[in-house]
Amino acid sequence: MASLQKVQVRGHTYWRIVESRRINGKPRAVPLLHLGTADALLERLRAAPTGPLTVRSFQHGDVAALKAVADRVGVVRLIDRHLRRRTEGVSVGTALLLAAINRVVWPCSKRAWADWAERTSLGQLFPEVPLSKLTSQFFWDQMDQVGTTALQAMEDDLTGAVVHTLGLKLDTLFYDTTNFFTYIASTTERAHLPQRGHSKQKRSDLRLFSLALLVSRQGQIPLCARVYEGNRVDVTAYPESLTHIRERLEALSLSLETITLVYDKGNYSKANQALVDASPFGYVASLVPAHHPELMAIPRSAYQPLPDNSPLGPLRRVRWQREIWGRERTVVLFLSETLAAGQRRGLQQHLNKRLAELATWQAQLAKPRSGPRTVAAAQRRIERLLTGQYLKSILHIEYDPQRQGGERLRYEVDAAAREHLETEVFGKRLLITDRQDWSDEEIILAYRGQSHAERTFQQLKDEDHCAVRPQFHWTDQKIRVHTFICLLGLLLGRVVEYEARQLGYTQGLSGLLDLLGGIRLAMILRAPTLPQESPSCQWQLEQSDPQAWRLFRHLVPAKPPFVYT
């Protein structure tokens, strides 16, 4: 119930609308609207003696759903239990949750956080938090309190709570890596994680940090994450990630023998495979085709189609037992027409570019007194022209200084070699596994599930929802905590998506957040009808999409602070 309250500020009297709520078990007057002085209030009442005095609406559906999930999982409690207790003010767990909600809904800098929060219903959902005082310095101070050991323990607890809350079946898990660019200056020595390397976002001009991630098949829930240096090759980071994965799965009290780990060829090596062989869980991995020419030489005619009722459709495959790196393994090869089409397009693009360069070079040679100074220089240029996968096998280039003009350069495309590539090489995928009792279909479906990890990285690079960027932190500790906040937001978002799937919603996470974001909470302040009465305040959900309303009602419980009178 709202009421009118008089306050004294520096000797002046002001009026405001407050609502009595219990904060940490104690009654407290929470300001809803500042009305100003008595004269200002009188002017407003004279201007609108009846009807609505003020109507203001806030973005509500998405932030309310994320807070409801966080409450159900116990995010704040699980974080704060590993940190020093705060006697007053906002706890670290609450601060990190507020930052995580922002990363999911509308990623922005910590400096812009308060302006964004004022446009949402976070002030009502967190009445004990003074939103305007949550500056960038405030967030940095809270992040400073989170050490590496506490971070690991918090991740263990949060992952376990989500798995238990959703009742997830963790049978097949997907591992992959990516990197993110930062704006850290090249000259700074305060951070070692950001390094220059091969940027998967095409920003090699900036320093990068890498992220290894393990996600579940059911729900695409992030289960385990590790941040490491941006200049490390994925295959070298895999052993440490494998140890981290095992520790996390053991913390979840899972039977490791029932778990199958799926990883791509970028993490595959003889040493890494030996580590996987020694681990208790099973695996499905892809091989680098160039490393196994004897398997690639198996003709397409040996591939047989899957059964007619297979969800994979008319896919053709062949299965063998082969000794690879000292152990008998099940090898499944299958044909991907999508991959083959992409490889043909890629080859044609490279070929067109090289042929254009060769035509230009030949035209230059036709001019008098033109050409390379030495035969060695010509050979170096030819080597550069033949860089690119498969070009050396199909493009033949010859330079003869004994000829004249443009005739010194001759080139042709080997049609037979190209046909062999397109018919016997392109489109082949090579998989190995120790799940010998699995069918070909189960093995291929497990490998295809690797796309779950790839889609998770796409989500983390979505500028509208769950983005890791912008990332302006300048120390390794801040980068780790920032990444934790982003993954906490993703974890909450994935729970929203998982429960929406149970109701039949087919949108991705970004689409669901946009749908829920259409639900707005309106504050309606009505003027009194009689002079002796006080203004009345009412909270009202605006009319919205029926599908958004259905999902909102499923996710958000009908109890305070989510329902207002």
Coordinates of C-alpha atoms in Angstrom, one line a residue, residues 98-350:
L98 CA 22.9 -7.8 -11.4
A99 CA 25.9 -7.6 -13.8
A100 CA 25.1 -11.1 -15.3
I101 CA 21.4 -10.0 -15.9
N102 CA 22.8 -7.0 -17.9
R103 CA 25.1 -9.3 -20.0
V104 CA 22.0 -11.4 -20.9
V105 CA 19.5 -8.6 -21.6
W106 CA 21.6 -5.7 -23.0
P107 CA 25.4 -6.0 -22.7
C108 CA 27.0 -2.6 -21.8
S109 CA 29.9 -1.3 -19.9
K110 CA 29.8 -1.0 -16.1
R111 CA 29.7 2.8 -16.5
A112 CA 26.5 2.6 -18.5
W113 CA 24.9 -0.1 -16.2
A114 CA 22.9 2.3 -13.9
D115 CA 21.4 4.2 -16.8
W116 CA 20.2 0.9 -18.3
A117 CA 18.9 -0.4 -15.0
E118 CA 16.8 2.6 -14.5
R119 CA 14.8 1.7 -17.6
T120 CA 14.1 -1.8 -16.2
S121 CA 12.1 -3.1 -13.2
L122 CA 15.3 -4.0 -11.4
G123 CA 14.6 -1.3 -8.8
Q124 CA 11.4 -3.2 -7.9
L125 CA 12.9 -6.6 -8.1
F126 CA 15.9 -5.6 -5.9
P127 CA 14.4 -2.9 -3.6
E128 CA 17.4 -3.1 -1.3
V129 CA 19.8 -2.0 -4.0
P130 CA 20.3 1.7 -4.7
L131 CA 20.7 1.4 -8.5
S132 CA 22.0 4.9 -9.1
K133 CA 25.0 4.2 -6.8
L134 CA 26.1 1.1 -8.7
T135 CA 28.9 2.7 -10.6
S136 CA 31.7 1.1 -12.5
Q137 CA 34.0 1.6 -9.5
F138 CA 31.4 -0.3 -7.4
F139 CA 31.4 -3.3 -9.7
W140 CA 35.2 -3.3 -9.8
D141 CA 35.4 -3.3 -6.0
Q142 CA 33.0 -6.2 -5.9
M143 CA 34.9 -8.1 -8.6
D144 CA 38.2 -7.6 -6.6
Q145 CA 36.8 -9.7 -3.8
V146 CA 36.6 -12.8 -6.0
G147 CA 39.8 -14.9 -6.1
T148 CA 40.6 -17.8 -8.3
T149 CA 39.9 -20.4 -5.6
A150 CA 36.5 -18.9 -4.8
L151 CA 35.7 -18.6 -8.5
Q152 CA 36.3 -22.3 -9.0
A153 CA 34.1 -23.2 -5.9
M154 CA 31.3 -20.9 -7.1
E155 CA 31.3 -22.5 -10.5
D156 CA 31.1 -26.0 -9.0
D157 CA 28.2 -25.0 -6.8
L158 CA 26.2 -23.2 -9.5
T159 CA 26.7 -25.9 -12.1
G160 CA 25.6 -28.6 -9.6
A161 CA 22.5 -26.5 -8.6
V162 CA 21.4 -26.0 -12.2
V163 CA 21.9 -29.7 -13.1
H164 CA 19.9 -30.7 -10.0
T165 CA 17.2 -28.1 -10.6
L166 CA 16.6 -29.2 -14.2
G167 CA 17.2 -32.9 -13.6
L168 CA 19.6 -33.0 -16.6
K169 CA 20.9 -36.2 -18.0
L170 CA 24.6 -35.7 -18.6
D171 CA 25.5 -38.5 -20.9
T172 CA 27.1 -36.8 -23.9
L173 CA 29.2 -33.6 -23.5
F174 CA 30.7 -31.4 -26.1
Y175 CA 34.1 -29.6 -25.8
D176 CA 35.3 -26.7 -27.9
T177 CA 37.4 -23.5 -27.8
T178 CA 37.3 -20.0 -29.1
N179 CA 38.9 -16.6 -28.4
F180 CA 37.7 -13.1 -27.7
F181 CA 39.5 -9.9 -28.6
T182 CA 40.1 -7.2 -25.9
Y183 CA 41.0 -3.5 -26.0
I184 CA 44.0 -3.9 -23.7
A185 CA 47.0 -1.9 -24.9
S186 CA 49.9 -3.8 -26.3
T187 CA 52.3 -2.1 -23.9
T188 CA 50.6 -3.1 -20.7
E189 CA 52.3 -5.7 -18.5
R190 CA 49.5 -6.1 -15.9
A191 CA 47.8 -8.9 -17.8
H192 CA 49.3 -12.1 -19.2
L193 CA 46.1 -13.8 -20.5
P194 CA 45.6 -11.4 -23.4
Q195 CA 48.1 -12.1 -26.2
R196 CA 48.3 -11.7 -29.9
G197 CA 47.3 -14.8 -31.8
H198 CA 45.0 -16.1 -34.5
S199 CA 41.7 -14.3 -33.9
K200 CA 38.5 -16.2 -34.7
Q201 CA 36.8 -12.8 -35.0
K202 CA 39.3 -11.5 -37.6
R203 CA 40.8 -9.0 -35.1
S204 CA 44.4 -10.1 -35.1
D205 CA 45.4 -6.4 -34.5
L206 CA 44.1 -6.8 -30.9
R207 CA 45.2 -8.9 -27.9
L208 CA 43.1 -12.1 -27.3
F209 CA 42.2 -14.4 -24.5
S210 CA 40.9 -17.9 -25.1
L211 CA 38.0 -19.8 -23.6
A212 CA 37.6 -23.6 -23.4
L213 CA 34.0 -24.7 -22.8
L214 CA 32.1 -27.9 -22.0
V215 CA 28.4 -28.0 -22.7
S216 CA 25.7 -30.6 -22.2
R217 CA 23.7 -32.2 -25.0
Q218 CA 20.5 -31.7 -23.0
G219 CA 19.8 -28.0 -22.6
Q220 CA 23.2 -26.8 -23.9
I221 CA 24.1 -25.9 -20.3
P222 CA 27.7 -24.6 -19.8
L223 CA 29.2 -27.1 -17.4
C224 CA 32.9 -26.2 -17.3
A225 CA 34.9 -23.3 -18.5
R226 CA 38.6 -22.4 -18.6
V227 CA 40.2 -19.1 -19.6
Y228 CA 43.8 -19.3 -21.0
E229 CA 46.3 -17.3 -23.0
G230 CA 45.2 -16.0 -26.4
N231 CA 48.4 -17.1 -28.2
R232 CA 48.1 -20.8 -27.2
V233 CA 47.2 -23.3 -29.8
D234 CA 44.0 -25.3 -28.9
V235 CA 45.8 -28.6 -29.0
T236 CA 48.3 -27.5 -26.4
A237 CA 45.6 -26.3 -24.0
Y238 CA 43.6 -29.6 -24.2
P239 CA 45.5 -31.5 -21.4
E240 CA 44.8 -28.9 -18.8
S241 CA 41.2 -28.6 -19.9
L242 CA 40.8 -32.4 -19.7
T243 CA 42.0 -32.3 -16.0
H244 CA 39.6 -29.4 -15.3
I245 CA 36.7 -31.3 -16.9
R246 CA 37.4 -34.4 -14.9
E247 CA 37.5 -32.4 -11.6
R248 CA 34.2 -30.7 -12.5
L249 CA 32.4 -33.9 -13.4
E250 CA 33.7 -35.5 -10.2
A251 CA 32.4 -32.5 -8.2
L252 CA 29.0 -33.2 -9.7
S253 CA 29.2 -36.8 -8.3
L254 CA 28.7 -38.3 -11.8
S255 CA 29.6 -41.8 -12.9
L256 CA 32.3 -40.9 -15.4
E257 CA 32.2 -44.2 -17.2
T258 CA 28.7 -43.3 -18.5
I259 CA 29.9 -40.0 -20.0
T260 CA 31.0 -39.6 -23.6
L261 CA 33.2 -36.6 -24.4
V262 CA 32.9 -35.2 -28.0
Y263 CA 35.7 -33.0 -29.3
D264 CA 36.9 -31.8 -32.7
K265 CA 40.1 -32.4 -34.7
G266 CA 41.6 -29.1 -33.5
N267 CA 42.2 -30.7 -30.1
Y268 CA 43.4 -34.1 -31.5
S269 CA 47.0 -35.3 -31.2
K270 CA 48.7 -38.5 -30.2
A271 CA 49.6 -37.2 -26.7
N272 CA 46.1 -35.9 -26.1
Q273 CA 44.5 -39.1 -27.3
A274 CA 46.7 -41.0 -24.8
L275 CA 45.3 -38.8 -22.0
V276 CA 41.7 -39.5 -23.1
D277 CA 42.5 -43.2 -23.4
A278 CA 43.6 -43.2 -19.8
S279 CA 40.5 -41.3 -18.6
P280 CA 37.4 -43.1 -17.3
F281 CA 34.9 -41.5 -19.8
G282 CA 34.4 -42.5 -23.4
Y283 CA 34.9 -40.3 -26.5
V284 CA 33.9 -39.5 -30.0
A285 CA 36.5 -37.4 -31.9
S286 CA 37.1 -36.4 -35.5
L287 CA 40.4 -37.1 -37.3
V288 CA 42.4 -34.8 -39.5
P289 CA 41.9 -36.3 -43.0
A290 CA 45.4 -35.5 -44.2
H291 CA 46.9 -37.5 -41.4
H292 CA 45.1 -40.7 -42.5
P293 CA 45.4 -41.1 -46.3
E294 CA 44.7 -44.8 -46.1
L295 CA 41.3 -44.1 -44.6
M296 CA 40.6 -41.3 -47.1
A297 CA 41.5 -43.8 -49.9
I298 CA 38.5 -46.0 -49.1
P299 CA 36.3 -45.4 -52.2
R300 CA 32.9 -43.9 -52.1
S301 CA 31.5 -47.2 -53.5
A302 CA 32.2 -48.8 -50.1
Y303 CA 30.0 -46.4 -48.2
Q304 CA 26.5 -47.7 -47.5
P305 CA 23.3 -45.7 -46.7
L306 CA 21.8 -45.6 -43.2
P307 CA 18.4 -47.3 -42.7
D308 CA 15.4 -45.5 -44.3
N309 CA 14.0 -44.4 -41.0
S310 CA 17.2 -42.8 -39.8
P311 CA 16.9 -39.1 -38.6
L312 CA 20.1 -38.5 -40.5
G313 CA 18.3 -39.2 -43.8
P314 CA 20.1 -40.8 -46.8
L315 CA 23.5 -40.4 -45.3
R316 CA 26.2 -42.9 -46.5
R317 CA 28.8 -44.3 -44.2
V318 CA 31.4 -47.1 -43.7
R319 CA 32.7 -48.6 -40.5
W320 CA 36.1 -50.2 -39.8
Q321 CA 38.3 -51.3 -37.0
R322 CA 41.8 -49.9 -37.3
E323 CA 44.8 -49.6 -35.0
I324 CA 45.5 -45.9 -34.6
W325 CA 48.3 -44.8 -32.2
G326 CA 48.8 -48.1 -30.6
R327 CA 45.2 -49.0 -29.9
E328 CA 42.4 -50.7 -31.8
R329 CA 39.6 -48.2 -32.5
T330 CA 36.3 -48.0 -34.1
V331 CA 36.4 -45.8 -37.2
V332 CA 33.3 -44.4 -38.8
L333 CA 33.6 -42.5 -42.1
F334 CA 30.6 -40.7 -43.6
L335 CA 29.8 -38.4 -46.5
S336 CA 28.6 -34.9 -45.9
E337 CA 27.1 -33.3 -49.0
T338 CA 27.0 -30.0 -47.2
L339 CA 30.7 -30.1 -46.5
A340 CA 31.5 -31.3 -50.1
A341 CA 29.5 -28.4 -51.5
G342 CA 31.4 -25.9 -49.3
Q343 CA 34.8 -27.4 -50.2
R344 CA 33.9 -27.2 -53.9
R345 CA 33.0 -23.5 -53.5
G346 CA 36.1 -22.8 -51.5
L347 CA 38.3 -24.5 -54.1
Q348 CA 36.7 -22.6 -57.0
Q349 CA 37.1 -19.3 -55.2
H350 CA 40.8 -19.9 -54.6

